[in-house]
CSV table of C-alpha atoms in Angstrom, one decimal:
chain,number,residue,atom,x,y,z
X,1029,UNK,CA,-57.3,-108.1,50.3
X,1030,UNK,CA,-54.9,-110.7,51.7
X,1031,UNK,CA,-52.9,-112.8,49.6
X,1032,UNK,CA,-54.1,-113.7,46.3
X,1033,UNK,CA,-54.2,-117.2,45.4
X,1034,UNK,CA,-52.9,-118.7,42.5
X,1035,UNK,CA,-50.5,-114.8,42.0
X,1036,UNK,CA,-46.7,-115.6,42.6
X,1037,UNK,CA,-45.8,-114.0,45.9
X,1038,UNK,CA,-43.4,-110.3,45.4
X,1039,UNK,CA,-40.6,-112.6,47.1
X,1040,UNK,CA,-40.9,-116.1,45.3
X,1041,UNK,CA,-38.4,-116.8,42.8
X,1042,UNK,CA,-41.0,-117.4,39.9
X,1043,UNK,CA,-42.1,-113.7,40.4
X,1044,UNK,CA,-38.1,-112.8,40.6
X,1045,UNK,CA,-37.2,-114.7,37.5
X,1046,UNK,CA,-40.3,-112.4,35.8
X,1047,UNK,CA,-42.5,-110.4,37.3
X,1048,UNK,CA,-44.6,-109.7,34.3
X,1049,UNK,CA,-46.8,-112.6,34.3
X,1050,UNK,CA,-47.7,-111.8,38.2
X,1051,UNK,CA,-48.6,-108.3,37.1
X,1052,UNK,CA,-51.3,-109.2,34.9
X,1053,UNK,CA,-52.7,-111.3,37.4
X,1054,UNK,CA,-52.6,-108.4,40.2
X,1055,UNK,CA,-54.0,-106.1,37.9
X,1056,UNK,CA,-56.8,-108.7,36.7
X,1057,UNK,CA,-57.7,-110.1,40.2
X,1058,UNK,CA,-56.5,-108.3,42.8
X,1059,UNK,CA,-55.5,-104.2,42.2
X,1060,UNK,CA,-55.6,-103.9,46.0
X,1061,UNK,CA,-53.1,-106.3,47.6
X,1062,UNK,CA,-52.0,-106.8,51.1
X,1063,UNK,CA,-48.6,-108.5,51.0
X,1064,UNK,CA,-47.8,-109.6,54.5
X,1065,UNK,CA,-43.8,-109.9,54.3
X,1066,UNK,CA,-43.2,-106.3,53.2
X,1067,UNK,CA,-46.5,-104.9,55.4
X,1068,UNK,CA,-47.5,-103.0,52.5
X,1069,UNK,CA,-51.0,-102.9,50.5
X,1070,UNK,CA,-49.9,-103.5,46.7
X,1071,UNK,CA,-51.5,-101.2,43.8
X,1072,UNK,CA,-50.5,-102.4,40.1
X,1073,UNK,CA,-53.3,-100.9,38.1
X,1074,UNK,CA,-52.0,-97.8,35.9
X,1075,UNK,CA,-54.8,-95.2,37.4
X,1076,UNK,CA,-54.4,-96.3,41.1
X,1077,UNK,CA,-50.7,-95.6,40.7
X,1078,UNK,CA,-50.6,-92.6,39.0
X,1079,UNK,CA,-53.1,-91.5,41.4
X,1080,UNK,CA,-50.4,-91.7,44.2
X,1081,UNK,CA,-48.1,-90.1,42.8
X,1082,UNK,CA,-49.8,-87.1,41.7
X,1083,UNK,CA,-51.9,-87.5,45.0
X,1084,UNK,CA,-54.0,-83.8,44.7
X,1085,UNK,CA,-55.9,-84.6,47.3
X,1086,UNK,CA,-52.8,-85.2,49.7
X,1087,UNK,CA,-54.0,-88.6,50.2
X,1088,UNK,CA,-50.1,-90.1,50.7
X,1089,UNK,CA,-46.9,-88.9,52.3
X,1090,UNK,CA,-43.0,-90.3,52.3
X,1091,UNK,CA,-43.2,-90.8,55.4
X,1092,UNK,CA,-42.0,-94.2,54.9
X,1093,UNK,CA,-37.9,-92.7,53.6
X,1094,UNK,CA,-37.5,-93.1,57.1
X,1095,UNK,CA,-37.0,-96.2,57.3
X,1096,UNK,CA,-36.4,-96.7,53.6
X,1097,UNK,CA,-33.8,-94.4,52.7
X,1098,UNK,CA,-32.6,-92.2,55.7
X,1099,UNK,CA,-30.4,-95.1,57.3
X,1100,UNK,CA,-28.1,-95.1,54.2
X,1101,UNK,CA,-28.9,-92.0,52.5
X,1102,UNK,CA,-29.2,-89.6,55.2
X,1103,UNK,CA,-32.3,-87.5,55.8
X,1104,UNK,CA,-33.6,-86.3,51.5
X,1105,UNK,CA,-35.0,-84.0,50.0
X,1106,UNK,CA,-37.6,-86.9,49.0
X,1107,UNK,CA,-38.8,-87.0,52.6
X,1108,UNK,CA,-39.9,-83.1,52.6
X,1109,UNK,CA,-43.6,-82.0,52.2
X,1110,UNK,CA,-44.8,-78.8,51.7
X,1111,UNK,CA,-42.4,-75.6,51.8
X,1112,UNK,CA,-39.3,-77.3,53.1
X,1113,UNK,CA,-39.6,-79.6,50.1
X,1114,UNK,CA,-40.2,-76.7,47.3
X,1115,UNK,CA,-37.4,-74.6,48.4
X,1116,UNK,CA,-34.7,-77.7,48.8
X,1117,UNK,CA,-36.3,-78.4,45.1
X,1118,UNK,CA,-35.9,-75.3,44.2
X,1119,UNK,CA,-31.8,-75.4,45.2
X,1120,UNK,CA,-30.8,-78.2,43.2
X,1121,UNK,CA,-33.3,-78.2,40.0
X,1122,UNK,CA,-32.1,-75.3,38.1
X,1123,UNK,CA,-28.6,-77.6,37.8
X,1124,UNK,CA,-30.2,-80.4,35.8
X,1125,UNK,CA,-32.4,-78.5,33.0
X,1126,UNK,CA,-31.7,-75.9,30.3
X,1127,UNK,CA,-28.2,-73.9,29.8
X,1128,UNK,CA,-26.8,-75.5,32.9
X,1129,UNK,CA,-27.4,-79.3,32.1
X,1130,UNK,CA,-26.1,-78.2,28.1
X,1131,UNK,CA,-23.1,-76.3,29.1
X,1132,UNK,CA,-22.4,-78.4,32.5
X,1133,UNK,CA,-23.5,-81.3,32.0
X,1134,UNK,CA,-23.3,-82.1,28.3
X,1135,UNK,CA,-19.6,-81.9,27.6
X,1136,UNK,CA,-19.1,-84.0,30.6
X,1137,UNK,CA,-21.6,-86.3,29.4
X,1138,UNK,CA,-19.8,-86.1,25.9
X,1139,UNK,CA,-16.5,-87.2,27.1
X,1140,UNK,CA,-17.0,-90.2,29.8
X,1141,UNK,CA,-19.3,-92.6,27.3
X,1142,UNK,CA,-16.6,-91.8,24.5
X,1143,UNK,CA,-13.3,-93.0,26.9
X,1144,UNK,CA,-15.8,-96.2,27.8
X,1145,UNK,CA,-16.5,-96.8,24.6
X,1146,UNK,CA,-12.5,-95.8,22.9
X,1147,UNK,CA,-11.6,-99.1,25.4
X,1148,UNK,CA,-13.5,-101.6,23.7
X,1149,UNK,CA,-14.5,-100.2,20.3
X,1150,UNK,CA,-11.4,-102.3,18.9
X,1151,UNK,CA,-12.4,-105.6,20.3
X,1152,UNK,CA,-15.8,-106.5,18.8
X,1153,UNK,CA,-17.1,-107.7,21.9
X,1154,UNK,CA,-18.4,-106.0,24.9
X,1155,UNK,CA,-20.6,-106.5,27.9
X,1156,UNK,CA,-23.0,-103.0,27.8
X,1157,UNK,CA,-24.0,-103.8,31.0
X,1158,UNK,CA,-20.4,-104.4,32.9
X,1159,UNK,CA,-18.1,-102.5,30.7
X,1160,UNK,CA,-20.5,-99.6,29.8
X,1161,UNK,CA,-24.1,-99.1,31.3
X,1162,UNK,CA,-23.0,-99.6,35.1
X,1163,UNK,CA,-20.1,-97.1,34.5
X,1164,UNK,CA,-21.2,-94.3,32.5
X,1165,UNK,CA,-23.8,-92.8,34.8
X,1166,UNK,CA,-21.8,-92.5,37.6
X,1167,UNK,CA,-18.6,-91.3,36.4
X,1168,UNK,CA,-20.6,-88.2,34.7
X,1169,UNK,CA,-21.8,-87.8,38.3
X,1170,UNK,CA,-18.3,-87.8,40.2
X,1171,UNK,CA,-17.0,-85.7,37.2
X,1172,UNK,CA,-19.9,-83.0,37.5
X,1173,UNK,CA,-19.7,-83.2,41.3
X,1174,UNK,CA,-15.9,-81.8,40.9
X,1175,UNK,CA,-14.7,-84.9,42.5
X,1176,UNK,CA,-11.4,-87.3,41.9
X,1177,UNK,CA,-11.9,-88.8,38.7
X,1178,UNK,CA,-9.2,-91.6,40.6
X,1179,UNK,CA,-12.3,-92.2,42.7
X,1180,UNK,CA,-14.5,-93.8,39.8
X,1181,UNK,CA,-13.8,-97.2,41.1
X,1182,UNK,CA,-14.9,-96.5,44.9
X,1183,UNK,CA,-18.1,-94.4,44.2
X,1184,UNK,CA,-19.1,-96.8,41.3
X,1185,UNK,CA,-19.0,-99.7,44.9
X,1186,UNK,CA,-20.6,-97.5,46.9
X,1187,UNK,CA,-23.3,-96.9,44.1
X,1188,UNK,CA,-23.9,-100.4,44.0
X,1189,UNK,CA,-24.0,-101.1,47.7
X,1190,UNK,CA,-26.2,-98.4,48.1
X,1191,UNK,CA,-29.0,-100.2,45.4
X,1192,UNK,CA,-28.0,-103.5,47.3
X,1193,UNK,CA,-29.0,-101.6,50.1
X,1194,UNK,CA,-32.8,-100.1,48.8
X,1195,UNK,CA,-33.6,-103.8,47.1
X,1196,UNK,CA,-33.1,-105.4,50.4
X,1197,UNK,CA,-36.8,-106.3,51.0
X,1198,UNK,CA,-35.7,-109.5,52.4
X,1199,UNK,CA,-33.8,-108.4,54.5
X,1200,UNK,CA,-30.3,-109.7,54.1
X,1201,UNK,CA,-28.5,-108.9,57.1
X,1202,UNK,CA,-25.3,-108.9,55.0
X,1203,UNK,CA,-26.5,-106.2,52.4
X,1204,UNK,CA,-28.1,-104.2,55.3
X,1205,UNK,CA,-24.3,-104.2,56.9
X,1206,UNK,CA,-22.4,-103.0,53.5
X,1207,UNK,CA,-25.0,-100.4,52.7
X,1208,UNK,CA,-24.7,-98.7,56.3
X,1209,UNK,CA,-20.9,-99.2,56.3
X,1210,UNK,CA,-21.0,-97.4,52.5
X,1211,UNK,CA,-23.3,-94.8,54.8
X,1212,UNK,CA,-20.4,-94.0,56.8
X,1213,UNK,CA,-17.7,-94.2,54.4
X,1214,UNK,CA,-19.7,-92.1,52.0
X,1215,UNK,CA,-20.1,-89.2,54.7
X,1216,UNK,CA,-16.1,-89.4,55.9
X,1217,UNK,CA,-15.4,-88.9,52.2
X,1218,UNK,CA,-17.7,-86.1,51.3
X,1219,UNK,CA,-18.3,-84.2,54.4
X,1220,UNK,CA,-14.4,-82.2,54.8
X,1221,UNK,CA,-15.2,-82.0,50.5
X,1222,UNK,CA,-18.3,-79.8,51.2
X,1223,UNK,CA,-16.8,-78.0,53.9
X,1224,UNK,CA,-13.6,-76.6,51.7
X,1225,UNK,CA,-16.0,-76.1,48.8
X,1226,UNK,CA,-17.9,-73.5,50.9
X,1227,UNK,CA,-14.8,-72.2,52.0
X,1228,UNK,CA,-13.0,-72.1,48.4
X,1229,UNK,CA,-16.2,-72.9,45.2
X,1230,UNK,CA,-15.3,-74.0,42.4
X,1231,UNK,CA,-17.1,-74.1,38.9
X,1232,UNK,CA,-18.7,-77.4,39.9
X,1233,UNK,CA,-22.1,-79.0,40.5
X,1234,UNK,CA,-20.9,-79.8,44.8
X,1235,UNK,CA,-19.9,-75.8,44.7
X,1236,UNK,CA,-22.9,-74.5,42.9
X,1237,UNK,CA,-25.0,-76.6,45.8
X,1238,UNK,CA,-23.1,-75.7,48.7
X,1239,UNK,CA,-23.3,-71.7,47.9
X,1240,UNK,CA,-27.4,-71.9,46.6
X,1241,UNK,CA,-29.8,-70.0,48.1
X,1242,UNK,CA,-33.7,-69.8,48.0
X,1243,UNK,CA,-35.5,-67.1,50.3
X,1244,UNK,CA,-32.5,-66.7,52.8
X,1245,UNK,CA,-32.6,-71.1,53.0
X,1246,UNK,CA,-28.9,-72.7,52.3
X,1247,UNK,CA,-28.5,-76.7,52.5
X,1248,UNK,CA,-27.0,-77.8,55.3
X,1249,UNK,CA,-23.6,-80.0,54.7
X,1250,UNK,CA,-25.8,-83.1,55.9
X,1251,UNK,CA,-28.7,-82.1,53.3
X,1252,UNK,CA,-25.9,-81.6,50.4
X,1253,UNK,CA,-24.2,-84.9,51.3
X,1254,UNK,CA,-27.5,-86.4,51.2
X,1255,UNK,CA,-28.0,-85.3,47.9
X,1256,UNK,CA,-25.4,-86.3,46.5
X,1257,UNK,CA,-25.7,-89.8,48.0
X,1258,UNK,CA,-29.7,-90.2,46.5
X,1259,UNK,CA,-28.0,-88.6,43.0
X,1260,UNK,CA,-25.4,-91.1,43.1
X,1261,UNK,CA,-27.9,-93.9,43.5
X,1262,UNK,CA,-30.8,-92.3,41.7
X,1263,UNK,CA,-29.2,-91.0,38.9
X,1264,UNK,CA,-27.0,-94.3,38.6
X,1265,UNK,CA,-29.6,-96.5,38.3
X,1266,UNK,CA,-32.2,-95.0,35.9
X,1267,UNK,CA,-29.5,-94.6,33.3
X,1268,UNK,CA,-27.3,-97.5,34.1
X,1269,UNK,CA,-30.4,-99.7,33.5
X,1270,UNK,CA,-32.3,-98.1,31.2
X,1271,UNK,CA,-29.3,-98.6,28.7
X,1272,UNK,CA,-29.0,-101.7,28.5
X,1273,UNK,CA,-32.8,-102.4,28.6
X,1274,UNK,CA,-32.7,-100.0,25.3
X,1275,UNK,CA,-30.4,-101.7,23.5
X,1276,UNK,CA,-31.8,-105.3,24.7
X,1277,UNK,CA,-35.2,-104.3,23.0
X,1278,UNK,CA,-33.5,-102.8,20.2
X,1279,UNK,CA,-32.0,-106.1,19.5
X,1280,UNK,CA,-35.1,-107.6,19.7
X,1281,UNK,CA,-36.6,-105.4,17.3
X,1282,UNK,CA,-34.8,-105.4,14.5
X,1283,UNK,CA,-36.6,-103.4,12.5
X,1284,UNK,CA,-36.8,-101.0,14.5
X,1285,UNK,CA,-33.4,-100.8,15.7
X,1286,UNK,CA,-32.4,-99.9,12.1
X,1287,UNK,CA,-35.1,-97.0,12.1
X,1288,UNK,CA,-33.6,-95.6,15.0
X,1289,UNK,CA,-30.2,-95.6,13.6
X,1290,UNK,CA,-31.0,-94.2,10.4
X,1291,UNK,CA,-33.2,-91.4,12.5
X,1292,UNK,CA,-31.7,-90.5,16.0
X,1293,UNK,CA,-34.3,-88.1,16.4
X,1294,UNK,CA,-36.1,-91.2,17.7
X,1295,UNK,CA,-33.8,-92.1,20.3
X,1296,UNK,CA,-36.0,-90.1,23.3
X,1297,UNK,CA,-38.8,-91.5,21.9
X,1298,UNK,CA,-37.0,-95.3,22.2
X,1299,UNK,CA,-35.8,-94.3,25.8
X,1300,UNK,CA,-39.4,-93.3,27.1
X,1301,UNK,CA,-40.9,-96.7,25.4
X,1302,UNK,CA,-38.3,-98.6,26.5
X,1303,UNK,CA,-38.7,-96.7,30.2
X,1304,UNK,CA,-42.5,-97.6,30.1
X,1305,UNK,CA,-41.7,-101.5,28.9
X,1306,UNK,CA,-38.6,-102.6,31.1
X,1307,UNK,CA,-38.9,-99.8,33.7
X,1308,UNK,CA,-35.6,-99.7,36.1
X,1309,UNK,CA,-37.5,-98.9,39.2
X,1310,UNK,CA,-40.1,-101.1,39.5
X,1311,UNK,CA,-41.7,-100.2,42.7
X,1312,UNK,CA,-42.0,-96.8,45.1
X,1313,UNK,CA,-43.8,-97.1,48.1
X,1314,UNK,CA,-46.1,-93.7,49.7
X,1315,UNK,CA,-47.8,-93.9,53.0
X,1316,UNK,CA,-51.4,-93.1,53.3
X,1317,UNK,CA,-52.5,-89.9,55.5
X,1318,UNK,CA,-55.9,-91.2,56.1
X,1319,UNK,CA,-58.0,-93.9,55.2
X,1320,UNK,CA,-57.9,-93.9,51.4
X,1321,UNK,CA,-60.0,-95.8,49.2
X,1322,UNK,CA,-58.6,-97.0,46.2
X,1323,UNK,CA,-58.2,-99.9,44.3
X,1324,UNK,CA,-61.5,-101.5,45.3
X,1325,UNK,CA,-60.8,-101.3,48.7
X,1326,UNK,CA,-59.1,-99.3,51.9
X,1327,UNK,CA,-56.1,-98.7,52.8
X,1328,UNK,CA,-55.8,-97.6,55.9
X,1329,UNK,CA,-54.1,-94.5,57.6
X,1330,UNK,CA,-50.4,-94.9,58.2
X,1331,UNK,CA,-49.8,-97.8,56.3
X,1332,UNK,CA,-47.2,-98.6,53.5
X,1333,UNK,CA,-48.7,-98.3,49.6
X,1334,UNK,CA,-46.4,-100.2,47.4
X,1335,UNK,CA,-47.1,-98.8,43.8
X,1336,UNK,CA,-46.0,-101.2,41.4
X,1337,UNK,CA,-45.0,-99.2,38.4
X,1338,UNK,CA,-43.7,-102.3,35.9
X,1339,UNK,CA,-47.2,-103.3,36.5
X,1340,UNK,CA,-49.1,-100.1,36.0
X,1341,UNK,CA,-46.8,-99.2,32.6
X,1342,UNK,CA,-48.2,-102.4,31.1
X,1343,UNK,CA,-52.2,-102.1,32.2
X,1344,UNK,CA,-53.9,-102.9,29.1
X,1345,UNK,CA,-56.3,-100.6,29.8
X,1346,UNK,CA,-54.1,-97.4,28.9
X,1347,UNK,CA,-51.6,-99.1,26.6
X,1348,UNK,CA,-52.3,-100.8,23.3
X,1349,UNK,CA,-50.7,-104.1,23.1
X,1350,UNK,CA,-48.4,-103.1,26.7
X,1351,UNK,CA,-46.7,-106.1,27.0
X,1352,UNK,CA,-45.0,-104.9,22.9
X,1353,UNK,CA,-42.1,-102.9,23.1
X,1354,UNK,CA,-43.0,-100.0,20.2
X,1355,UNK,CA,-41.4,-97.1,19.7
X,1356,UNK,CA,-44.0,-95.4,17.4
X,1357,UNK,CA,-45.9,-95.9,20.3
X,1358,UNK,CA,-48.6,-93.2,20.2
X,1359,UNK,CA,-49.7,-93.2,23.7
X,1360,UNK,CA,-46.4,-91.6,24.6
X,1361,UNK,CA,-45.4,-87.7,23.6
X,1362,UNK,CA,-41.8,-87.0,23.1
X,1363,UNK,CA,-42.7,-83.6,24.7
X,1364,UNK,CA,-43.8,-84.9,27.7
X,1365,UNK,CA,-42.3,-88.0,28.6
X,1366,UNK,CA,-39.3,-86.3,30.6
X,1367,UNK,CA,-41.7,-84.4,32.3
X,1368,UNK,CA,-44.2,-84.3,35.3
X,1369,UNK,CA,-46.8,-84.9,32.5
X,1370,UNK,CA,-45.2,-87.9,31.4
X,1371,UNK,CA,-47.6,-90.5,30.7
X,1372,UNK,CA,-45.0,-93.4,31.4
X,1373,UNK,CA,-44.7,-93.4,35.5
X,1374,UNK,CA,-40.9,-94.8,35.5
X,1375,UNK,CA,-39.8,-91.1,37.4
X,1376,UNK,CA,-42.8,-91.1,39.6
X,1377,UNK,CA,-45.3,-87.6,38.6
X,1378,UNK,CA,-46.4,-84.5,41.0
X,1379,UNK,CA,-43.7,-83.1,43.1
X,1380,UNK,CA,-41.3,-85.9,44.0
X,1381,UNK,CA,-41.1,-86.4,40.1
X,1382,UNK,CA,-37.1,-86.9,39.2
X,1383,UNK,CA,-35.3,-83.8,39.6
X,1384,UNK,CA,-33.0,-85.6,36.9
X,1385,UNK,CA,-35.3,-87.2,34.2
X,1386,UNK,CA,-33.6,-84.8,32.0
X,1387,UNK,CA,-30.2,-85.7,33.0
X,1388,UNK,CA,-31.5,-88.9,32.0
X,1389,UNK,CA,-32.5,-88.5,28.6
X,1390,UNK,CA,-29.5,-86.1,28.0
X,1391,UNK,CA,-27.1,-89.3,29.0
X,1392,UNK,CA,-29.1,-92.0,27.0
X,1393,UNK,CA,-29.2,-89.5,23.8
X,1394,UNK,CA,-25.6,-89.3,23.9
X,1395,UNK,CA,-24.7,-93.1,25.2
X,1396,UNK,CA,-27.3,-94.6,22.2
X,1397,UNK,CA,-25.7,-92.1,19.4
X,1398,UNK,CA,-22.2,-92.5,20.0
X,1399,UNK,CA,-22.4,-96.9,20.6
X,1400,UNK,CA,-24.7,-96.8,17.4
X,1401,UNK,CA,-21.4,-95.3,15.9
X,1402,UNK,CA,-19.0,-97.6,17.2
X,1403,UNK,CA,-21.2,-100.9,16.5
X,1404,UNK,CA,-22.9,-100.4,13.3
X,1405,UNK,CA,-23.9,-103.6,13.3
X,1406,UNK,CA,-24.6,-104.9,16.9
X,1407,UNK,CA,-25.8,-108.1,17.6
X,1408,UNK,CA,-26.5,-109.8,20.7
X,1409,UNK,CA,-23.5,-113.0,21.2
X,1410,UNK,CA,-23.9,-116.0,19.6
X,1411,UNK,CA,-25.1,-118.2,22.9
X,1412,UNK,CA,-26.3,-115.6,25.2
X,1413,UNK,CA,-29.2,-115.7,27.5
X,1414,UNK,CA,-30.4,-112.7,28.9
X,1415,UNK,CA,-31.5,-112.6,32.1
X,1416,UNK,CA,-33.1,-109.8,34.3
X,1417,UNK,CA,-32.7,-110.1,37.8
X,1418,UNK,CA,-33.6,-107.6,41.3
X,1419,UNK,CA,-37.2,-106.8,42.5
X,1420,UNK,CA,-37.3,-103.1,43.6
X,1421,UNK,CA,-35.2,-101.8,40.7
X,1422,UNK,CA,-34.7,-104.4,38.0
X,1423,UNK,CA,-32.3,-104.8,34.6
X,1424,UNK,CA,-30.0,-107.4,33.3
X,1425,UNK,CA,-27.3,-109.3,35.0
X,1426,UNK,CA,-25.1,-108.8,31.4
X,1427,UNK,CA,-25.8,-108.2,27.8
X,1428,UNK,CA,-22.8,-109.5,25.8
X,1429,UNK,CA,-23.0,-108.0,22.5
X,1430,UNK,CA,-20.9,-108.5,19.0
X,1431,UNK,CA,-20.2,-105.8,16.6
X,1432,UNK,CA,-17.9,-105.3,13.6
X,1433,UNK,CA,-14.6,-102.3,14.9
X,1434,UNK,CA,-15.0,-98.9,13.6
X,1435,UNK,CA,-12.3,-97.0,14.1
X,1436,UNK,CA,-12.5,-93.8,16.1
X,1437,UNK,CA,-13.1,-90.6,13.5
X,1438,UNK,CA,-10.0,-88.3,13.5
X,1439,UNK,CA,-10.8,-85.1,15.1
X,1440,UNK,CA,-11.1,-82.7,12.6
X,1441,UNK,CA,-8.5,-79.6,12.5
């Protein structure tokens, strides 16, 4: 279990320029990896990870937020165990399903990809990723949050400091610097915010977390500012990423492309296939509690398990033909796939699965159907190359795409 030979290393640019070749080697020769410049043993087959995150024998811990996520972040909900984890859950999940995501979220939703899209939907050119995917995400979030809707610019740079910040596995001192400064900025900002909303609530998502309660527990104003740093960068990235990965494989698949817009029924069905083939998050490390064995070997207590989910979404020996992106795929339930039962393992399972995997979907249904609309016939440039880059989360650099203008439909009196 040292370092395989003939496997790209995590950090070499041949496994940065695509990783997917490297994972079929990891999963073939080596599921249990130890991978000296991150200290971590590396899992990449699909039952080892799952395993971890579902961990019912409470095998693994987050111990390792810590140092992961608390110096920019703040102290998370995703750090918690046991009660102090189920009732911090239980204060911020009942804002991202049901009748509050559909009447909070939804108009909200609704109204930021349509102003995106209204400033380019003239021009028959746009860059999805730049003008669109990166954007979206986080504007719903500042809009739900009741925040300055002037402020889009500065949380949308904090956002991507903040991912700078997570991905910095080498350890740039640089992007270490801008992701604590964006620490401290992002708490100056928010903090007086949280302490008028308490004072004077609103009918906002920052209000409704400041005044919730669970068996006499409230959030502190550190805990809410926390997490509304990890939903800023959270949410942000799964959706900003996942959209353009979408429409990349879309374009790709033709013929599948024009099934989807003749039936947008299939859209969640696209976004969980396209989720389980080009996952945003490629990696989430656990630490163990005890000696574990897994993976063919042992990894001992207190060390750092680096789950490597764009690996374990394309193990062969779950997924007909993995490395296919297919949205009829059968081996994935509509039903399910937003869930903790999802068999796709892009939002993690057991009980750190995303609190806003259905804040996800809801965005992706909404961003696919109304660009559909406005590009009806949506090709990728004439001369582009597309090309993925990052390592923790991963997604494309740009995807410059070329459509015929459709006017926007007159609002109907």
């Amino acid at each position: 279990m040292t370092t395989a030979h003939g496997i790209p290393d995590l950090l070499s640019p041949e496994f940065l320029a695509d990783p997917y070749p490297a994972y079929s080697l990891l999963r073939e020769r080596s599921p249990l990896l130890w991978h000296e410049p991150t200290s971590s043993y590396v899992l990449s087959r699909y039952d080892d990870v799952r395993r971890v995150f579902q961990d019912r024998e409470g095998d693994f811990c987050t111990d390792n937020y810590g140092w992961q996520l608390e110096p920019v972040h703040g102290r998370t909900i995703l750090q918690l165990d046991g009660r102090d984890h189920s009732v911090r859950r239980a204060l911020v999940a009942p804002a991202f399903r049901g009748r509050d995501l559909r009447e909070r979220f939804l108009p909200v939703i609704e109204r930021n990809s349509r102003a995106l899209i209204d400033a380019f939907r003239t021009t028959g050119r746009v860059d999805l990723v730049s003008q669109y995917a990166t954007r979206f995400p986080i504007n719903v979030i500042v809009d739900v949050l009741g925040l300055d809707q002037a402020d889009h610019d500065r949380f949308h740079d904090w956002y991507t400091s903040i991912i700078a910040f997570l991905g910095n596995l080498s350890q740039d001192p640089g992007v270490a610097e801008a992701g604590l400064r964006t620490r401290d900025e992002f708490a100056e900002y928010m903090l007086p915010i949280i302490a008028e909303r308490r004072e004077n609530p609103g009918d906002d998502l920052l209000s409704r977390l400041c005044l919730a309660e669970v068996d006499g527990t409230r959030m502190t104003d550190g805990e809410v500012k926390a997490f509304c740093s990890l939903l800023l960068a959270a949410g942000g990235e799964t959706t900003d990423k996942a959209l353009a990965s979408l429409f990349a494989n879309l374009i790709a698949s033709p013929d599948q492309l024009a099934a989807l817009r003749e039936d947008r029924s299939l859209i969640p069905r696209a976004f969980a296939e396209s989720l389980r083939f080009t996952p945003p998050v490629q990696m989430i490390m656990r630490q163990a509690v005890r000696d574990v064995r897994i993976g063919g070997g042992t990894v001992p207590a207190g060390a750092t398990v680096t789950c490597l989910i764009g690996a374990a979404n394309r193990d062969p020996d779950r997924f007909a033909a993995p490395d296919t992106f297919d949205l009829f795929r059968t081996e994935l339930a509509e039903a399910t796939s937003f869930s903790a039962a999802a068999e796709h393992l892009s939002f993690a399972l057991g009980r750190h699965f995303c609190v806003g995997a259905l804040l996800a979907e809801a965005e992706v249904r909404v961003g696919v159907n109304d660009l559909l609309d406005a590009m009806p016939d949506v090709r990728l440039a004439e001369g582009a190359e597309l090309v993925e880059q990052g390592l923790f989360t991963r997604g494309l650099r740009e995807l410059p795409v070329e459509f015929s203008p459709v006017p926007r439909p007159r609002p109907t009196r």
